[in-house]
């Protein structure tokens, strides 16, 4: 007598009905994890580890990551797959059984195999497409000169050496025309080393209604990873440190950590992820070191989970709130990072 064929199901729908906390509770593991805000940490239950910080769960996004032997992360169904050593389809069926999800509500009629149902296309009239955030930025056809390298903001306030300032092409723009007037400029290069934009930083605390940073209006920030062109030239056995801001990279560089890149914010776009993936492999070591604030704390777990699919990833947690990589001293950098 043949086995009854299991129905095709919508993975996205099932994932939306369960949480990582429920799954951990099902396995009797929830009490073994330490909670800190929206994060759970503990030994990895997949490879039966013992390190209390090697496995982390983001309870808001319902994702997990093992930073040790597994070097992997994922969602609720991915976790069940690993624990049960089964297919994603079998994991989805098990989740329905364990958490009383009626199969009739998540079944699909597709005969093409296990899948997630894509969003239905709208029948609304065609409209102008949204801007393509993954569109490559063309190299600039001009170069900003009239830059004051030894500006007090760079030397005194930021604590940069002239050598570092020159390495990154920084300087206070002394010209009288253009959007960078009155700003310290930071050249942004693509992975080929071509300048694709200049970021402007107001020197010091800006006046009311003035932003600290200024970027050209057509610049696609999410298509670039700051300093990646220099970082990929560093030895492969050194870890790649991912931070948020320009000055995080610049100060780490000055302290000897030259394999650092910035997302130019706490969010990592698919295009940025692909740029990093292209220059990494399963032997690569990545350290995610975002600012120790609410945005950085939430984003780092999600970013680490995505990068762990193709590299060994470690999340750095600062001891003090609001700490940033640029605040580290040279000695602290030497102690934290293999230079």
Short mmCIF file of C-alpha atoms in Angstrom, two decimals:
data_model
loop_
_atom_site.label_atom_id
_atom_site.label_comp_id
_atom_site.label_asym_id
_atom_site.label_seq_id
_atom_site.Cartn_x
_atom_site.Cartn_y
_atom_site.Cartn_z
CA UNK A 1 0.00 0.00 0.00
CA UNK A 2 1.54 3.31 -1.12
CA UNK A 3 2.06 6.17 1.24
CA UNK A 4 -0.32 9.10 1.02
CA UNK A 5 1.37 11.95 -0.85
CA UNK A 6 2.02 14.97 1.33
CA UNK A 7 0.37 18.16 0.11
CA UNK A 8 2.26 21.10 -1.29
CA UNK A 9 2.27 23.96 1.18
CA UNK A 10 3.07 27.66 1.30
CA UNK A 11 6.26 28.02 3.36
CA UNK A 12 5.85 31.78 3.82
CA UNK A 13 2.36 31.34 5.27
CA UNK A 14 3.57 28.68 7.71
CA UNK A 15 6.53 30.78 8.82
CA UNK A 16 4.21 33.70 9.50
CA UNK A 17 2.25 31.55 11.98
CA UNK A 18 5.14 30.37 14.17
CA UNK A 19 7.99 31.97 16.09
CA UNK A 20 11.50 30.85 16.96
CA UNK A 21 10.51 30.93 20.63
CA UNK A 22 7.72 28.43 19.95
CA UNK A 23 10.10 26.17 18.06
CA UNK A 24 12.72 26.31 20.81
CA UNK A 25 10.01 25.60 23.41
CA UNK A 26 8.90 22.58 21.37
CA UNK A 27 12.42 21.17 21.65
CA UNK A 28 12.60 22.03 25.36
CA UNK A 29 15.42 24.52 24.70
CA UNK A 30 13.93 27.93 25.46
CA UNK A 31 14.89 27.90 29.15
CA UNK A 32 18.51 27.19 28.21
CA UNK A 33 18.90 30.50 26.39
CA UNK A 34 19.78 33.88 27.88
CA UNK A 35 17.52 36.74 26.87
CA UNK A 36 18.73 40.27 26.15
CA UNK A 37 16.07 42.51 24.65
CA UNK A 38 14.99 40.88 21.39
CA UNK A 39 17.93 38.49 21.34
CA UNK A 40 18.40 34.98 22.74
CA UNK A 41 21.84 33.41 23.05
CA UNK A 42 23.09 30.03 24.14
CA UNK A 43 24.89 26.85 23.06
CA UNK A 44 24.08 25.65 19.55
CA UNK A 45 21.48 22.86 19.73
CA UNK A 46 22.21 21.79 16.16
CA UNK A 47 25.83 20.71 16.56
CA UNK A 48 25.45 20.22 20.35
CA UNK A 49 27.89 22.98 21.25
CA UNK A 50 28.74 24.26 24.71
CA UNK A 51 29.74 27.90 24.15
CA UNK A 52 26.95 30.07 25.67
CA UNK A 53 27.27 32.77 22.99
CA UNK A 54 27.74 30.73 19.81
CA UNK A 55 24.06 30.54 18.85
CA UNK A 56 21.80 33.58 18.63
CA UNK A 57 18.15 34.18 17.88
CA UNK A 58 16.45 37.42 16.91
CA UNK A 59 12.97 37.00 18.37
CA UNK A 60 11.50 39.91 16.41
CA UNK A 61 12.64 38.73 12.99
CA UNK A 62 12.47 35.01 13.91
CA UNK A 63 15.92 34.22 12.54
CA UNK A 64 18.86 32.35 14.06
CA UNK A 65 22.55 31.97 13.45
CA UNK A 66 25.30 29.66 14.68
CA UNK A 67 28.65 31.43 14.71
CA UNK A 68 30.60 28.27 15.51
CA UNK A 69 30.77 24.89 13.75
CA UNK A 70 27.53 25.22 11.77
CA UNK A 71 28.52 28.59 10.30
CA UNK A 72 24.92 28.86 9.18
CA UNK A 73 21.69 30.69 9.93
CA UNK A 74 18.11 30.88 8.77
CA UNK A 75 14.44 31.02 9.73
CA UNK A 76 12.13 28.77 11.72
CA UNK A 77 11.76 26.12 9.03
CA UNK A 78 15.50 26.10 8.36
CA UNK A 79 16.04 25.39 12.07
CA UNK A 80 13.62 22.46 12.02
CA UNK A 81 15.40 21.14 8.90
CA UNK A 82 18.71 21.13 10.73
CA UNK A 83 17.34 19.62 13.92
CA UNK A 84 15.37 16.87 12.15
CA UNK A 85 17.79 16.36 9.23
CA UNK A 86 14.91 16.59 6.81
CA UNK A 87 13.78 18.55 3.74
CA UNK A 88 12.19 21.98 3.94
CA UNK A 89 8.88 20.44 2.89
CA UNK A 90 9.00 17.85 5.66
CA UNK A 91 9.93 20.60 8.13
CA UNK A 92 6.89 22.60 7.06
CA UNK A 93 4.59 19.60 7.50
CA UNK A 94 6.06 18.90 10.95
CA UNK A 95 5.50 22.53 11.95
CA UNK A 96 1.85 22.25 10.96
CA UNK A 97 1.47 19.11 13.08
CA UNK A 98 3.31 20.52 16.11
CA UNK A 99 1.62 23.92 16.17
CA UNK A 100 -1.91 22.94 15.10
CA UNK A 101 -1.82 24.69 11.73
CA UNK A 102 -4.64 23.26 9.54
CA UNK A 103 -3.13 21.93 6.32
CA UNK A 104 -6.21 23.03 4.40
CA UNK A 105 -5.31 26.63 5.18
CA UNK A 106 -1.73 26.43 3.89
CA UNK A 107 -2.09 23.95 1.03
CA UNK A 108 -1.35 25.00 -2.55
CA UNK A 109 -2.39 23.35 -5.77
CA UNK A 110 1.02 23.66 -7.41
CA UNK A 111 2.42 20.54 -8.97
CA UNK A 112 5.84 22.11 -9.46
CA UNK A 113 7.11 21.18 -6.02
CA UNK A 114 7.59 22.88 -2.69
CA UNK A 115 7.53 26.65 -2.90
CA UNK A 116 6.41 29.88 -1.41
CA UNK A 117 3.45 31.56 -3.04
CA UNK A 118 4.60 34.79 -4.64
CA UNK A 119 2.57 37.94 -4.00
CA UNK A 120 -0.34 38.34 -6.35
CA UNK A 121 0.23 40.79 -9.15
CA UNK A 122 -1.90 43.86 -9.00
CA UNK A 123 -4.32 44.55 -11.84
CA UNK A 124 -3.82 48.26 -11.42
CA UNK A 125 -2.66 50.30 -14.43
CA UNK A 126 1.04 50.40 -15.10
CA UNK A 127 2.85 53.17 -13.30
CA UNK A 128 6.31 54.64 -13.44
CA UNK A 129 8.77 52.08 -12.01
CA UNK A 130 10.33 52.76 -8.65
CA UNK A 131 13.99 53.85 -8.65
CA UNK A 132 16.40 50.95 -9.03
CA UNK A 133 18.49 50.96 -5.85
CA UNK A 134 20.78 48.33 -7.32
CA UNK A 135 21.69 50.42 -10.36
CA UNK A 136 25.47 50.83 -10.62
CA UNK A 137 26.81 54.30 -9.93
CA UNK A 138 28.80 55.68 -12.88
CA UNK A 139 32.34 56.90 -12.14
CA UNK A 140 32.58 60.66 -11.70
CA UNK A 141 34.04 62.68 -14.55
CA UNK A 142 35.47 65.29 -12.21
CA UNK A 143 37.67 65.46 -9.14
CA UNK A 144 37.24 67.82 -6.23
CA UNK A 145 40.31 69.85 -5.47
CA UNK A 146 40.79 72.86 -3.20
CA UNK A 147 40.75 70.53 -0.22
CA UNK A 148 42.21 71.59 3.12
CA UNK A 149 43.75 68.39 4.47
CA UNK A 150 44.85 69.62 7.88
CA UNK A 151 41.45 70.92 8.93
CA UNK A 152 40.83 71.10 12.73
CA UNK A 153 37.75 68.91 12.42
CA UNK A 154 39.83 66.06 10.96
CA UNK A 155 42.98 66.52 13.01
CA UNK A 156 41.64 67.58 16.40
CA UNK A 157 38.02 66.47 16.62
CA UNK A 158 38.36 63.17 14.76
CA UNK A 159 41.95 62.51 15.83
CA UNK A 160 43.17 61.60 12.36
CA UNK A 161 46.78 61.64 11.25
CA UNK A 162 47.70 63.43 8.05
CA UNK A 163 48.78 60.11 6.53
CA UNK A 164 45.29 58.67 7.14
CA UNK A 165 43.61 61.78 5.74
CA UNK A 166 45.66 61.51 2.55
CA UNK A 167 45.06 57.74 2.28
CA UNK A 168 41.30 58.32 2.16
CA UNK A 169 41.41 61.57 0.15
CA UNK A 170 39.67 63.56 2.89
CA UNK A 171 39.65 67.32 3.16
CA UNK A 172 37.61 70.41 3.88
CA UNK A 173 36.24 71.79 0.59
CA UNK A 174 37.31 75.41 0.26
CA UNK A 175 35.62 76.04 -3.07
CA UNK A 176 32.83 78.59 -3.45
CA UNK A 177 30.40 76.60 -5.61
CA UNK A 178 28.68 73.24 -5.38
CA UNK A 179 26.81 71.22 -2.78
CA UNK A 180 29.99 70.40 -0.83
CA UNK A 181 30.75 74.01 0.11
CA UNK A 182 31.43 74.20 3.86
CA UNK A 183 31.76 70.41 4.22
CA UNK A 184 34.51 67.90 4.79
CA UNK A 185 34.42 65.61 1.75
CA UNK A 186 34.84 61.83 1.74
CA UNK A 187 35.41 60.15 -1.63
CA UNK A 188 33.33 57.00 -2.16
CA UNK A 189 34.80 54.46 -4.58
CA UNK A 190 33.34 51.39 -6.25
CA UNK A 191 34.98 47.96 -6.08
CA UNK A 192 37.25 48.96 -8.99
CA UNK A 193 38.58 51.93 -7.04
CA UNK A 194 36.77 54.51 -9.19
CA UNK A 195 35.29 57.51 -7.38
CA UNK A 196 31.51 57.38 -7.81
CA UNK A 197 30.48 60.08 -5.31
CA UNK A 198 31.62 62.46 -2.61
CA UNK A 199 29.95 62.40 0.79
CA UNK A 200 29.93 65.64 2.71
CA UNK A 201 30.22 65.88 6.51
CA UNK A 202 29.42 69.11 8.30
CA UNK A 203 32.48 69.85 10.47
CA UNK A 204 31.22 69.58 14.03
CA UNK A 205 27.62 69.88 15.17
CA UNK A 206 25.54 71.24 12.28
CA UNK A 207 23.17 74.20 12.67
CA UNK A 208 19.45 73.58 13.00
CA UNK A 209 17.78 72.08 9.91
CA UNK A 210 21.16 70.96 8.53
CA UNK A 211 22.02 67.28 8.24
CA UNK A 212 25.38 65.98 9.43
CA UNK A 213 25.95 64.12 6.17
CA UNK A 214 25.15 65.05 2.59
CA UNK A 215 25.10 62.75 -0.44
CA UNK A 216 24.45 63.57 -4.12
CA UNK A 217 20.73 63.17 -4.92
CA UNK A 218 21.21 60.52 -7.63
CA UNK A 219 23.80 58.48 -5.78
CA UNK A 220 22.69 54.89 -5.08
CA UNK A 221 24.18 54.34 -1.63
CA UNK A 222 22.86 50.79 -1.38
CA UNK A 223 24.89 49.75 -4.43
CA UNK A 224 28.28 50.41 -2.83
CA UNK A 225 30.31 49.16 0.12
CA UNK A 226 32.68 51.86 1.36
CA UNK A 227 36.38 50.91 1.20
CA UNK A 228 35.74 47.46 -0.31
CA UNK A 229 38.21 48.17 -3.13
CA UNK A 230 41.03 48.51 -0.58
CA UNK A 231 39.83 45.78 1.79
CA UNK A 232 39.86 43.04 -0.86
CA UNK A 233 43.58 43.68 -1.43
CA UNK A 234 44.36 42.67 2.15
CA UNK A 235 45.45 39.07 2.94
CA UNK A 236 42.64 36.52 2.65
CA UNK A 237 43.31 35.09 6.10
CA UNK A 238 42.51 38.41 7.81
CA UNK A 239 38.90 38.95 8.93
CA UNK A 240 36.72 41.43 7.06
CA UNK A 241 35.23 43.88 9.56
CA UNK A 242 31.84 45.33 8.61
CA UNK A 243 30.84 48.60 10.26
CA UNK A 244 28.28 51.34 9.68
CA UNK A 245 30.10 54.60 9.07
CA UNK A 246 32.90 56.22 7.11
CA UNK A 247 34.87 57.26 10.20
CA UNK A 248 34.53 53.80 11.73
CA UNK A 249 36.48 52.44 8.75
CA UNK A 250 38.93 55.32 8.74
CA UNK A 251 39.80 55.07 12.45
CA UNK A 252 40.12 51.26 12.31
CA UNK A 253 42.46 51.72 9.34
CA UNK A 254 44.56 54.20 11.30
CA UNK A 255 44.79 51.71 14.17
CA UNK A 256 46.05 48.96 11.88
CA UNK A 257 42.83 47.20 10.83
CA UNK A 258 42.88 47.90 7.11
CA UNK A 259 40.38 45.23 6.10
CA UNK A 260 37.28 47.16 7.17
CA UNK A 261 34.27 48.25 5.12
CA UNK A 262 31.16 50.33 5.82
CA UNK A 263 27.55 49.84 4.78
CA UNK A 264 27.04 53.61 5.16
CA UNK A 265 24.27 52.88 7.64
CA UNK A 266 22.93 49.96 9.68
CA UNK A 267 21.09 48.32 6.75
CA UNK A 268 22.69 45.88 4.30
CA UNK A 269 21.03 45.81 0.89
CA UNK A 270 20.96 42.72 -1.36
CA UNK A 271 23.42 44.49 -3.69
CA UNK A 272 25.85 45.10 -0.83
CA UNK A 273 25.46 41.51 0.32
CA UNK A 274 26.29 40.31 -3.19
CA UNK A 275 29.40 42.51 -3.35
CA UNK A 276 30.62 41.00 -0.08
CA UNK A 277 29.71 37.47 -1.16
CA UNK A 278 31.62 37.86 -4.44
CA UNK A 279 34.82 38.50 -2.51
CA UNK A 280 34.29 35.85 0.20
CA UNK A 281 34.09 32.07 0.50
CA UNK A 282 33.46 29.39 3.11
CA UNK A 283 36.95 30.00 4.55
CA UNK A 284 36.42 33.74 4.91
CA UNK A 285 36.06 35.27 8.36
CA UNK A 286 33.68 38.22 8.75
CA UNK A 287 33.16 40.30 11.89
CA UNK A 288 29.96 42.35 12.08
CA UNK A 289 30.69 45.35 14.30
CA UNK A 290 27.75 47.75 14.24
CA UNK A 291 27.03 50.61 16.63
CA UNK A 292 25.84 49.57 20.10
CA UNK A 293 22.41 51.19 19.80
CA UNK A 294 18.93 49.86 19.10
CA UNK A 295 19.24 49.98 15.31
CA UNK A 296 22.68 48.36 15.29
CA UNK A 297 21.70 45.68 17.79
CA UNK A 298 18.71 44.61 15.71
CA UNK A 299 20.44 44.82 12.35
CA UNK A 300 23.61 42.91 13.26
CA UNK A 301 21.80 39.64 13.92
CA UNK A 302 19.94 39.80 10.62
CA UNK A 303 23.07 40.76 8.68
CA UNK A 304 25.10 38.00 10.33
CA UNK A 305 22.42 35.44 9.49
CA UNK A 306 22.57 36.36 5.82
CA UNK A 307 26.36 36.42 5.59
CA UNK A 308 26.70 33.13 7.48
CA UNK A 309 25.31 31.32 4.45
CA UNK A 310 28.66 31.72 2.68
CA UNK A 311 31.27 32.64 5.31
CA UNK A 312 32.22 32.25 8.97
CA UNK A 313 30.62 35.19 10.77
CA UNK A 314 31.10 36.61 14.24
CA UNK A 315 29.07 39.40 15.81
CA UNK A 316 30.96 41.83 18.03
CA UNK A 317 28.99 43.19 21.00
CA UNK A 318 30.35 46.28 22.75
CA UNK A 319 30.29 46.41 26.55
CA UNK A 320 28.99 49.99 26.67
CA UNK A 321 25.79 51.42 25.14
CA UNK A 322 26.16 53.74 22.12
CA UNK A 323 29.74 52.56 21.58
CA UNK A 324 30.97 52.76 17.98
CA UNK A 325 34.00 51.20 16.27
CA UNK A 326 35.61 54.62 15.78
CA UNK A 327 35.66 55.07 19.58
CA UNK A 328 38.08 52.17 20.01
CA UNK A 329 41.66 52.99 20.95
CA UNK A 330 44.60 51.54 19.05
CA UNK A 331 45.23 49.12 21.92
CA UNK A 332 41.61 47.97 22.00
CA UNK A 333 41.70 47.35 18.25
CA UNK A 334 44.86 45.28 18.62
CA UNK A 335 43.26 43.23 21.39
CA UNK A 336 39.99 42.72 19.54
CA UNK A 337 41.16 42.09 15.99
CA UNK A 338 43.96 39.99 14.53
CA UNK A 339 46.00 42.59 12.62
#
